[in-house]
């Protein structure tokens, strides 16, 4: 007997549409204030960032405390672009965008170049060919020196690429943007700023991961915490390099373009990408690295590469979330990216369930609602008590559900699909004998 | 034809020399077993062959080519698959996802599906349990899953590390029957075991390891009859 089942994607789509239009309707109809409208958006933004961290820690098992750093990079990186469009702080509407694009492409070029050259092999060759004439340690030193020179040369080449690209890009972008009507150029710039926020954060996280991912999990956590502190300090002094970032005074003049459709659209899109990635063979391999590095290595998984992939992708999510955050209030201050704030996404993913996308999204919404809801519920003069009540709630939930709200389980379409029907006969329950005979008559 | 040849292998964990110059080979189609007590270097040998450990001296030839500098990924692709000791199932992945992980280095979905069907024919239990999480299986089922997962990469050589560990005797019989069946289908097997009697009963040839050295080798029947071996390992 088969029960008629509604495909999971339909129920999931229905819930998503309901949430989307519910908020939309409430806003348009004036049922919620601007304040609550922003709270809901903040919840979705936090969900994007937390999904990124869950990929790194929950699914891949790498304990990172530096997520807020990537969030900050995405926020400031994108704000520079949109602020430029509005105020021309760099001298032209797209100056910052052109520099960032050229810089990123140059950096990627350098990374690909260094990777393609295969420096360890080059070093070995140089050292071994020199060792005929020199003492081993001399040959070794000269080999290292040669490799350093080659790296420096490829870096110089990529700087040249970036400069050349900028010379091409800057006028082209400027013409495109100024020729478009404002209704078209504004969303275009915003979309580019969001993607840029993500890609800058992803590039930085790739580099950080390259240096730090070889550390064991606890050490990696501390090292990434160090990275977050570095970003925080850099932001406080950012006005020394780029005046318009205003350092510890806080960056103003960012257009408040984040709206519910942008934020919700971003969350849905990124959730779909992550779900599909997790259900692919690479996604399974990421989870297997969390479960057992040695075993997944013996399955043929390149563990280092997958850790890097998860960390870079997680960084991208944090960057996009940061970019949306920057355009929610139109104001950025380093204190929004402090170490204490950095624990928020960690709390959310542990609370929602490490390794559960559904749990992360659910927990992000609850987190925002609890923090802001308590502000309303508590009597006047007692608002600060919410930082007493909220930890108590956390404590209770962790005591009652130690593996988070959902553990590693998922809901609806986010779940893994069921295995296909196969017509291999399942023999009777007795284990002995049956298994072997089935396999031997095969060939 | 020699499929695998291990030549004067030395492996150390820091200052501790686990393997001190062992040589052995596996011919195509054979079941070869390494037996010995705890700490004799059996598992270390397997992990060195699959590329998880690097020897400091000696060579490993697979189909005539040295693989001591080859990464584990490439070794799996080349056709050597290890079923690790203690099974090491991915406990939060389902049975099917565990099997799919075994086929990680392969890309053709149809071939993967046909391997999966083969595994399900060898281990019908796994098909019944395919949506269940790996961690919720019984010990015997986990061993079957580990072996099935190892077979998903279509290896020419399967490295089995202590498949009988922690299993009830009736299950041990079952597992060894399946090992024989897998071998009958053309996969060569290098089997590491503490249960020497069981291993010798299905193997073609055997090597006895003691503190990182081979002390005895020969065809399984003669090793089984050797009085010293009977005394030391078979009781």
XYZ file of C-alpha atoms in Angstrom:
678
model
C 0.000 0.000 0.000
C 1.401 3.325 -1.030
C 0.434 6.575 0.547
C 0.099 9.517 -1.791
C 2.885 11.898 -0.889
C 3.224 15.551 -1.738
C 6.741 16.115 -3.103
C 8.872 17.794 -0.460
C 9.793 20.722 -2.708
C 6.138 21.755 -2.951
C 5.621 21.973 0.804
C 8.931 23.772 1.189
C 8.107 26.232 -1.573
C 4.706 26.843 0.015
C 6.252 27.652 3.393
C 8.842 29.926 1.780
C 6.210 31.800 -0.227
C 3.998 32.113 2.834
C 6.851 33.603 4.853
C 7.828 35.900 2.016
C 4.380 37.282 1.267
C 3.421 37.314 4.923
C 6.183 39.772 5.710
C 5.567 41.649 2.478
C 1.875 41.998 3.176
C 2.453 43.034 6.786
C 4.845 45.748 5.657
C 2.747 47.057 2.776
C -0.436 46.997 4.814
C 1.269 48.879 7.632
C 0.751 46.027 10.116
C 4.368 46.120 11.273
C 6.526 49.139 11.989
C 9.727 49.922 10.133
C 11.560 48.735 13.212
C 10.078 45.239 13.089
C 10.488 45.152 9.335
C 14.210 45.646 9.925
C 14.261 43.021 12.658
C 12.832 40.454 10.262
C 15.411 41.384 7.650
C 18.178 41.172 10.215
C 16.983 37.661 11.061
C 17.290 36.599 7.416
C 20.714 38.252 7.104
C 21.896 36.483 10.243
C 20.578 33.244 8.771
C 22.753 33.691 5.662
C 25.856 34.304 7.754
C 25.026 31.448 10.115
C 24.483 29.062 7.178
C 28.023 29.895 6.117
C 29.380 29.116 9.569
C 27.335 25.942 9.786
C 28.966 24.812 6.550
C 32.403 25.375 8.092
C 31.765 24.084 11.608
C 28.539 22.078 11.456
C 29.100 20.207 8.213
C 32.862 20.314 7.739
C 33.812 20.235 11.433
C 36.283 23.127 11.458
C 35.736 25.208 14.563
C 35.991 28.836 13.420
C 35.661 31.907 15.610
C 36.577 34.314 12.828
C 33.276 34.409 10.988
C 32.479 37.936 12.082
C 35.686 39.101 10.385
C 34.432 37.945 6.987
C 31.045 39.460 7.728
C 32.784 42.790 8.398
C 34.868 42.565 5.234
C 31.725 41.957 3.172
C 29.943 44.846 4.869
C 32.664 47.453 4.385
C 33.693 46.146 0.962
C 30.216 46.515 -0.461
C 29.510 49.782 1.348
C 32.493 51.396 -0.351
C 30.998 50.521 -3.738
C 27.460 51.765 -3.150
C 28.582 54.836 -1.253
C 30.727 55.657 -4.254
C 27.683 55.444 -6.513
C 25.803 57.889 -4.293
C 28.541 60.318 -3.227
C 31.449 59.799 -5.681
C 33.866 59.679 -2.751
C 36.556 58.155 -4.978
C 36.091 60.828 -7.633
C 33.797 58.819 -9.889
C 30.670 56.729 -9.433
C 32.345 53.396 -10.079
C 35.929 54.060 -8.994
C 35.808 51.767 -5.965
C 34.066 49.017 -7.924
C 36.682 49.104 -10.690
C 39.539 48.918 -8.194
C 37.980 46.049 -6.284
C 37.197 44.011 -9.372
C 40.673 44.557 -10.824
C 42.311 43.787 -7.486
C 40.399 40.558 -7.009
C 41.035 39.310 -10.516
C 44.713 40.162 -10.099
C 44.861 38.205 -6.852
C 43.102 35.193 -8.368
C 45.545 35.399 -11.284
C 48.483 35.328 -8.878
C 47.048 32.335 -6.996
C 46.398 30.387 -10.189
C 49.847 31.256 -11.515
C 51.636 30.132 -8.348
C 49.542 26.982 -8.279
C 50.229 26.173 -11.946
C 53.961 26.669 -11.541
C 53.973 23.962 -8.879
C 56.613 25.620 -6.735
C 57.595 22.659 -4.513
C 58.498 20.685 -7.649
C 60.371 23.648 -9.116
C 62.318 23.997 -5.891
C 63.236 20.331 -5.844
C 64.449 20.484 -9.451
C 66.544 23.578 -8.901
C 68.040 22.223 -5.691
C 68.895 18.849 -7.214
C 70.493 20.351 -10.300
C 72.546 22.688 -8.114
C 73.574 19.965 -5.692
C 76.063 18.597 -8.209
C 78.207 21.664 -7.671
C 77.293 22.803 -4.175
C 76.856 21.466 -0.666
C 73.285 20.225 -0.004
C 72.321 23.030 2.359
C 73.628 25.647 -0.081
C 71.665 24.113 -2.926
C 68.607 24.030 -0.713
C 68.949 27.698 0.263
C 69.429 28.746 -3.355
C 66.375 26.677 -4.341
C 64.258 28.441 -1.722
C 65.604 31.782 -2.906
C 64.718 30.971 -6.502
C 61.204 29.980 -5.518
C 60.792 33.207 -3.560
C 61.966 35.172 -6.596
C 59.494 33.329 -8.826
C 56.679 34.049 -6.336
C 57.653 37.715 -6.224
C 57.726 37.832 -10.014
C 54.274 36.272 -10.303
C 52.965 38.705 -7.695
C 54.431 41.576 -9.720
C 52.829 40.132 -12.839
C 49.454 40.001 -11.129
C 49.809 43.592 -9.922
C 50.445 44.509 -13.536
C 47.365 42.519 -14.572
C 45.304 44.332 -11.948
C 46.559 47.752 -13.028
C 45.956 47.020 -16.698
C 42.514 45.661 -15.963
C 41.674 48.714 -13.928
C 42.696 51.003 -16.796
C 40.272 49.068 -19.009
C 37.473 48.558 -16.503
C 37.224 52.016 -14.966
C 36.111 53.969 -18.064
C 33.957 51.078 -19.309
C 32.064 50.724 -16.036
C 31.644 54.469 -15.774
C 30.099 54.673 -19.269
C 27.790 51.732 -18.656
C 26.525 53.036 -15.328
C 26.063 56.635 -16.474
C 24.262 55.563 -19.654
C 21.718 53.468 -17.742
C 18.645 55.084 -16.201
C 18.760 55.246 -12.414
C 16.090 52.593 -12.056
C 18.413 50.097 -13.745
C 21.844 51.194 -12.552
C 20.910 51.248 -8.886
C 19.911 47.587 -8.578
C 22.821 46.671 -10.822
C 25.308 48.444 -8.554
C 23.650 46.931 -5.483
C 23.794 43.417 -6.908
C 27.439 43.915 -7.881
C 28.195 45.287 -4.417
C 26.601 42.245 -2.752
C 28.515 39.806 -4.953
C 31.699 41.768 -4.347
C 31.169 41.746 -0.609
C 30.895 37.972 -0.858
C 33.812 37.439 -3.205
C 36.227 39.657 -1.266
C 35.332 37.825 1.924
C 35.709 34.508 0.079
C 39.148 35.434 -1.256
C 40.344 36.528 2.155
C 38.950 33.378 3.751
C 40.686 31.275 1.110
C 44.008 32.893 2.022
C 43.339 32.619 5.756
C 42.300 28.997 5.303
C 45.408 28.233 3.288
C 47.527 29.397 6.190
C 45.446 28.149 9.127
C 43.396 25.089 8.118
C 46.322 22.756 8.703
C 45.945 23.477 12.420
C 43.879 21.109 14.520
C 40.356 22.196 15.372
C 40.913 23.984 18.707
C 44.049 25.724 17.488
C 42.234 26.685 14.322
C 39.475 28.263 16.424
C 41.955 30.401 18.350
C 43.847 31.385 15.209
C 40.649 32.476 13.445
C 39.672 34.414 16.566
C 42.967 36.224 16.110
C 41.953 37.005 12.541
C 38.644 38.513 13.706
C 40.480 40.705 16.201
C 42.837 41.846 13.438
C 39.920 42.840 11.219
C 38.290 44.681 14.117
C 41.457 46.641 14.863
C 41.982 47.413 11.179
C 38.426 48.754 10.916
C 38.917 51.024 13.898
C 41.850 52.589 12.112
C 40.477 52.302 8.599
C 40.243 56.093 8.134
C 44.034 56.233 7.977
C 43.938 54.370 4.651
C 40.529 55.157 3.182
C 39.187 58.328 4.719
C 35.558 57.637 3.871
C 35.471 54.491 6.066
C 35.763 56.856 9.042
C 37.403 54.328 11.383
C 36.111 54.306 14.946
C 33.659 57.124 14.234
C 31.577 54.828 12.048
C 30.923 54.905 8.317
C 27.908 56.943 7.251
C 26.279 57.763 3.934
C 25.713 54.173 2.806
C 22.451 53.982 0.840
C 19.880 51.901 2.827
C 18.909 49.700 -0.096
C 18.344 46.391 1.664
C 14.684 45.492 1.415
C 12.817 42.310 2.224
C 12.812 41.058 -1.401
C 16.589 41.469 -1.655
C 17.293 39.877 1.715
C 14.783 37.048 1.355
C 15.846 36.460 -2.250
C 19.464 36.251 -1.156
C 18.662 33.799 1.616
C 16.594 31.552 -0.652
C 19.171 31.582 -3.449
C 22.094 30.854 -1.132
C 20.134 28.183 0.735
C 19.341 26.425 -2.554
C 22.997 26.536 -3.608
C 24.134 25.168 -0.268
C 21.531 22.427 -0.175
C 22.468 21.232 -3.650
C 26.158 21.382 -2.836
C 25.631 19.377 0.352
C 23.700 16.692 -1.512
C 26.430 16.375 -4.145
C 29.400 14.073 -3.753
C 31.532 17.021 -2.598
C 28.983 17.837 0.080
C 28.979 14.286 1.339
C 32.761 14.361 1.343
C 32.676 17.551 3.443
C 30.517 15.809 6.024
C 32.739 12.742 5.920
C 35.733 14.947 6.776
C 33.893 16.038 9.917
C 33.098 12.420 10.779
C 36.513 10.927 10.232
C 39.404 12.514 8.366
C 41.412 9.327 8.002
C 38.482 7.306 6.707
C 37.511 9.945 4.180
C 41.120 10.157 3.067
C 41.075 6.454 2.417
C 37.943 6.956 0.297
C 40.066 9.162 -1.946
C 38.975 12.520 -0.559
C 41.480 15.375 -0.736
C 40.838 16.540 2.823
C 42.787 19.808 2.637
C 41.086 20.864 -0.562
C 37.620 20.201 0.838
C 38.327 22.082 4.056
C 39.455 24.995 1.935
C 36.327 24.771 -0.200
C 34.010 24.793 2.821
C 35.885 27.635 4.481
C 35.921 29.758 1.312
C 32.259 29.134 0.629
C 31.397 29.915 4.254
C 33.375 33.137 3.909
C 31.353 34.034 0.806
C 28.095 33.584 2.731
C 29.380 35.759 5.574
C 30.455 38.410 3.060
C 27.089 38.570 1.311
C 25.319 38.702 4.664
C 27.618 41.513 5.786
C 26.907 43.404 2.559
C 23.151 43.125 3.118
C 23.643 44.235 6.718
C 25.599 47.337 5.634
C 22.662 48.460 3.496
C 20.020 47.713 6.105
C 20.767 50.649 8.408
C 23.090 52.617 6.135
C 25.574 52.915 8.962
C 28.554 50.777 9.903
C 30.551 50.876 13.102
C 33.438 48.580 14.105
C 31.634 47.740 17.353
C 29.062 45.789 15.307
C 31.909 43.440 14.398
C 33.488 42.942 17.806
C 34.473 39.598 19.274
C 31.310 39.394 21.387
C 29.133 39.905 18.315
C 31.197 37.221 16.660
C 29.698 34.617 18.952
C 26.167 35.266 17.690
C 26.379 33.058 14.594
C 28.119 30.368 16.655
C 25.336 30.448 19.250
C 22.758 30.241 16.480
C 24.214 27.202 14.772
C 24.793 25.301 18.010
C 21.298 26.244 19.123
C 19.715 25.244 15.797
C 21.757 22.093 15.411
C 25.252 21.646 13.995
C 24.808 20.244 10.530
C 21.197 21.307 10.017
C 20.274 24.053 7.550
C 16.666 24.037 8.708
C 17.805 24.427 12.288
C 20.050 27.348 11.397
C 17.295 29.273 9.653
C 14.839 28.543 12.441
C 17.320 29.509 15.138
C 18.228 32.769 13.372
C 14.594 33.852 13.373
C 14.128 32.833 16.992
C 17.343 34.572 18.007
C 16.251 37.896 16.489
C 12.745 37.584 17.872
C 13.920 36.728 21.387
C 16.446 39.545 21.583
C 14.060 42.130 20.162
C 10.884 40.624 21.587
C 12.229 40.828 25.126
C 12.808 44.518 24.557
C 9.060 44.906 24.060
C 7.843 42.455 26.671
C 10.000 43.691 29.547
C 8.677 46.696 31.459
C 10.347 50.044 30.951
C 13.668 50.472 32.665
C 14.265 46.733 32.635
C 15.309 46.401 28.960
C 18.858 45.491 29.899
C 17.512 42.463 31.723
C 17.075 40.769 28.378
C 20.784 39.905 28.512
C 20.015 38.046 31.707
C 16.896 36.347 30.425
C 18.288 35.454 27.017
C 21.261 33.475 28.410
C 18.878 31.662 30.733
C 16.749 30.672 27.742
C 19.895 29.499 25.964
C 20.994 27.528 28.985
C 17.620 25.828 29.306
C 17.480 24.879 25.658
C 20.991 23.475 25.687
C 20.142 21.448 28.780
C 16.920 20.132 27.291
C 18.208 19.608 23.757
C 21.982 19.196 23.931
C 22.364 18.609 20.203
C 20.405 21.733 19.315
C 16.842 22.180 18.170
C 17.096 19.840 15.229
C 20.409 18.005 15.661
C 21.499 17.086 12.173
C 18.022 16.501 10.754
C 16.451 18.596 8.024
C 12.946 19.402 6.934
C 11.211 19.212 3.559
C 13.248 19.753 0.431
C 16.404 20.396 2.453
C 16.435 16.737 3.396
C 18.403 14.187 1.432
C 16.261 12.535 -1.251
C 15.095 8.978 -0.609
C 17.032 6.157 -2.254
C 15.691 4.934 -5.601
C 13.577 1.809 -5.870
C 15.634 -1.203 -6.833
C 14.425 -4.640 -7.811
C 17.152 -6.526 -5.996
C 15.368 -9.192 -3.994
C 15.711 -8.773 -0.260
C 16.108 -12.256 1.203
C 14.463 -13.411 4.393
C 15.671 -12.179 7.765
C 18.059 -15.037 8.495
C 21.462 -13.549 7.919
C 23.507 -16.641 7.463
C 24.040 -18.184 4.062
C 21.560 -16.113 2.135
C 23.954 -13.228 1.634
C 26.681 -15.352 0.172
C 24.566 -17.373 -2.190
C 23.057 -14.205 -3.603
C 26.468 -12.794 -4.387
C 28.022 -15.926 -5.832
C 25.309 -16.622 -8.397
C 25.902 -13.089 -9.673
C 28.897 -13.631 -11.922
C 51.367 -11.657 -12.241
C 52.391 -9.553 -9.291
C 49.797 -6.957 -8.439
C 51.465 -5.505 -5.386
C 55.045 -5.792 -4.312
C 56.338 -4.417 -1.034
C 60.081 -4.185 -0.949
C 62.193 -3.741 2.203
C 59.676 -1.348 3.750
C 60.599 0.723 6.816
C 57.978 2.880 8.541
C 58.346 4.869 11.748
C 56.050 6.934 13.948
C 58.529 9.601 15.020
C 61.300 7.675 16.780
C 59.286 4.446 17.066
C 60.127 2.069 14.259
C 56.922 0.202 13.548
C 58.125 -1.664 10.475
C 61.720 -2.620 9.968
C 62.279 -3.898 6.485
C 59.422 -6.131 5.416
C 58.964 -7.511 1.914
C 55.944 -9.353 0.550
C 53.790 -9.508 -2.527
C 50.215 -10.100 -3.615
C 49.515 -11.784 -6.951
C 46.436 -10.986 -8.982
C 43.489 -13.040 -7.771
C 45.034 -14.071 -4.467
C 43.982 -13.729 -0.869
C 47.103 -12.949 1.146
C 47.033 -12.530 4.887
C 49.319 -10.762 7.324
C 48.975 -12.215 10.790
C 50.659 -11.354 14.038
C 50.115 -10.021 17.531
C 49.212 -6.503 18.557
C 51.836 -3.966 17.555
C 53.494 -6.252 15.033
C 53.000 -3.625 12.311
C 50.106 -5.163 10.397
C 47.867 -2.113 10.270
C 50.860 0.126 9.685
C 51.692 -1.866 6.559
C 48.169 -1.407 5.198
C 48.108 2.286 5.946
C 51.433 2.728 4.213
C 50.192 0.916 1.117
C 47.093 3.108 0.923
C 49.253 6.232 1.229
C 48.120 7.394 4.666
C 51.637 6.898 6.002
C 54.972 7.470 4.279
C 57.837 4.988 4.619
C 61.312 6.310 5.347
C 62.914 3.555 3.347
C 61.821 0.910 0.881
C 59.410 0.806 -1.989
C 55.867 -0.276 -2.842
C 55.147 -1.258 -6.427
C 51.572 -1.515 -7.667
C 51.294 -3.016 -11.151
C 54.982 -2.339 -11.546
C 54.886 1.332 -10.557
C 56.085 2.861 -7.318
C 53.314 4.384 -5.207
C 55.231 5.483 -2.120
C 55.070 9.135 -3.189
C 51.527 8.953 -4.536
C 48.693 10.715 -2.691
C 45.932 8.566 -1.122
C 43.397 9.949 -3.628
C 45.431 8.711 -6.567
C 46.057 5.360 -4.955
C 42.297 4.867 -4.556
C 41.804 5.888 -8.177
C 44.490 3.456 -9.270
C 42.486 0.604 -7.725
C 43.570 0.028 -4.132
C 40.872 0.425 -1.516
C 41.243 0.128 2.232
C 38.622 -0.988 4.710
C 40.008 0.577 7.870
C 40.326 -1.049 11.266
C 37.413 -0.432 13.605
C 35.271 0.119 10.495
C 35.186 3.920 10.765
C 31.715 4.317 9.359
C 30.526 7.870 8.737
C 27.953 7.666 11.481
C 25.755 10.650 10.587
C 25.545 9.690 6.914
C 23.002 7.142 5.798
C 24.031 3.706 4.600
C 23.527 4.804 1.016
C 25.535 7.988 1.500
C 28.325 5.948 3.066
C 28.381 3.769 -0.032
C 28.330 6.816 -2.280
C 31.355 8.110 -0.381
C 33.146 4.916 -1.362
C 32.587 5.881 -4.997
C 33.908 9.406 -4.409
C 36.690 9.086 -6.972
C 34.302 7.854 -9.669
C 32.119 10.096 -11.791
C 29.870 7.969 -14.010
C 26.498 7.716 -12.200
C 25.458 4.581 -14.076
C 28.608 2.689 -13.179
C 28.234 3.828 -9.583
C 24.664 2.565 -9.549
C 25.719 -0.809 -10.925
C 28.441 -1.110 -8.262
C 25.849 -0.221 -5.665
C 23.604 -3.012 -6.930
C 26.502 -5.434 -6.753
C 27.196 -4.407 -3.167
C 23.534 -4.854 -2.300
C 23.607 -8.335 -3.803
C 26.626 -9.220 -1.653
C 25.151 -7.559 1.437
C 21.338 -7.666 1.231
C 21.202 -6.336 4.785
C 22.559 -3.010 3.588
C 19.751 -2.542 1.096
C 17.178 -3.019 3.831
C 18.977 -0.432 5.896
C 19.913 2.007 3.142
C 18.137 5.070 4.587
C 19.333 4.371 8.107
C 22.200 6.334 9.634
C 25.507 4.470 9.642
C 25.956 4.988 13.378
C 22.735 3.152 14.188
C 23.815 -0.134 12.589
C 24.945 -3.150 14.596
C 28.617 -4.086 14.645
C 28.251 -6.753 11.982
C 26.245 -4.481 9.725
C 28.844 -1.758 10.158
C 31.549 -4.167 9.067
C 29.463 -5.055 6.022
C 28.964 -1.381 5.275
C 32.687 -0.703 5.601
C 33.428 -3.540 3.173
C 30.694 -2.447 0.794
C 32.024 1.079 0.900
C 35.500 -0.208 0.117
C 34.137 -2.108 -2.894
C 32.365 0.956 -4.303
C 35.604 2.260 -5.799
C 35.843 -0.956 -7.889
C 39.239 -1.882 -6.478
C 41.551 -4.482 -7.978
C 43.100 -4.846 -4.533
C 41.078 -4.654 -1.343
C 42.927 -4.053 1.920
C 40.973 -5.448 4.871
C 42.065 -4.447 8.359
C 40.774 -6.752 11.104
C 37.334 -7.478 9.640
C 36.531 -9.874 12.492
C 37.229 -7.379 15.276
C 34.503 -7.292 17.914
C 32.114 -9.558 16.050
C 30.228 -12.604 17.287
C 31.655 -15.916 15.921
C 28.631 -16.545 13.714
C 29.106 -13.146 12.100
C 32.820 -13.754 11.650
C 31.977 -16.866 9.612
C 29.565 -14.852 7.537
C 32.060 -12.053 6.877
C 34.750 -14.502 5.834
C 32.348 -16.270 3.479
C 31.693 -12.911 1.852
C 35.414 -12.171 1.596
C 35.800 -15.432 -0.282
C 32.912 -14.515 -2.558
C 34.397 -11.080 -3.302
C 37.699 -12.730 -4.136
C 35.940 -15.230 -6.388
C 34.625 -12.299 -8.397
C 38.181 -11.224 -9.199
C 39.261 -8.805 -6.485
C 42.608 -9.544 -4.898
C 42.636 -9.266 -1.136
C 45.263 -8.372 1.431
C 43.853 -9.352 4.781
C 45.222 -8.301 8.155
C 43.938 -10.396 11.039
C 44.473 -11.278 14.661
C 42.129 -14.203 14.244
C 44.874 -16.237 12.582
C 42.942 -19.514 12.297
C 40.119 -17.851 10.415
C 42.440 -15.852 8.149
C 44.581 -18.881 7.315
C 41.510 -20.950 6.490
C 40.583 -18.724 3.537
C 43.974 -17.323 2.461
C 46.199 -18.592 -0.324
C 49.408 -17.388 1.280
C 50.378 -15.907 4.621
C 53.082 -13.795 6.220
C 53.641 -13.788 9.961
C 54.770 -10.489 11.453
C 56.556 -10.016 14.741
C 57.647 -6.581 15.988
C 57.977 -5.088 12.553
C 59.647 -8.040 10.816
C 58.410 -11.011 8.841
C 59.325 -14.187 10.729
C 57.583 -16.729 8.557
C 55.985 -16.904 5.161
C 54.489 -19.516 2.929
C 51.242 -20.912 1.665
C 48.466 -20.718 4.184
C 48.172 -24.455 4.772
C 51.798 -24.921 5.674
C 51.716 -21.908 7.981
C 48.617 -23.367 9.596
C 50.524 -26.608 10.234
C 53.647 -24.920 11.570
C 54.012 -25.992 15.228
C 55.433 -22.655 16.401
C 52.579 -20.769 14.812
C 50.058 -23.137 16.329
C 51.594 -22.486 19.695
C 51.835 -18.713 19.372
C 48.669 -17.739 17.512
C 46.275 -20.626 17.301
C 46.537 -21.870 20.862
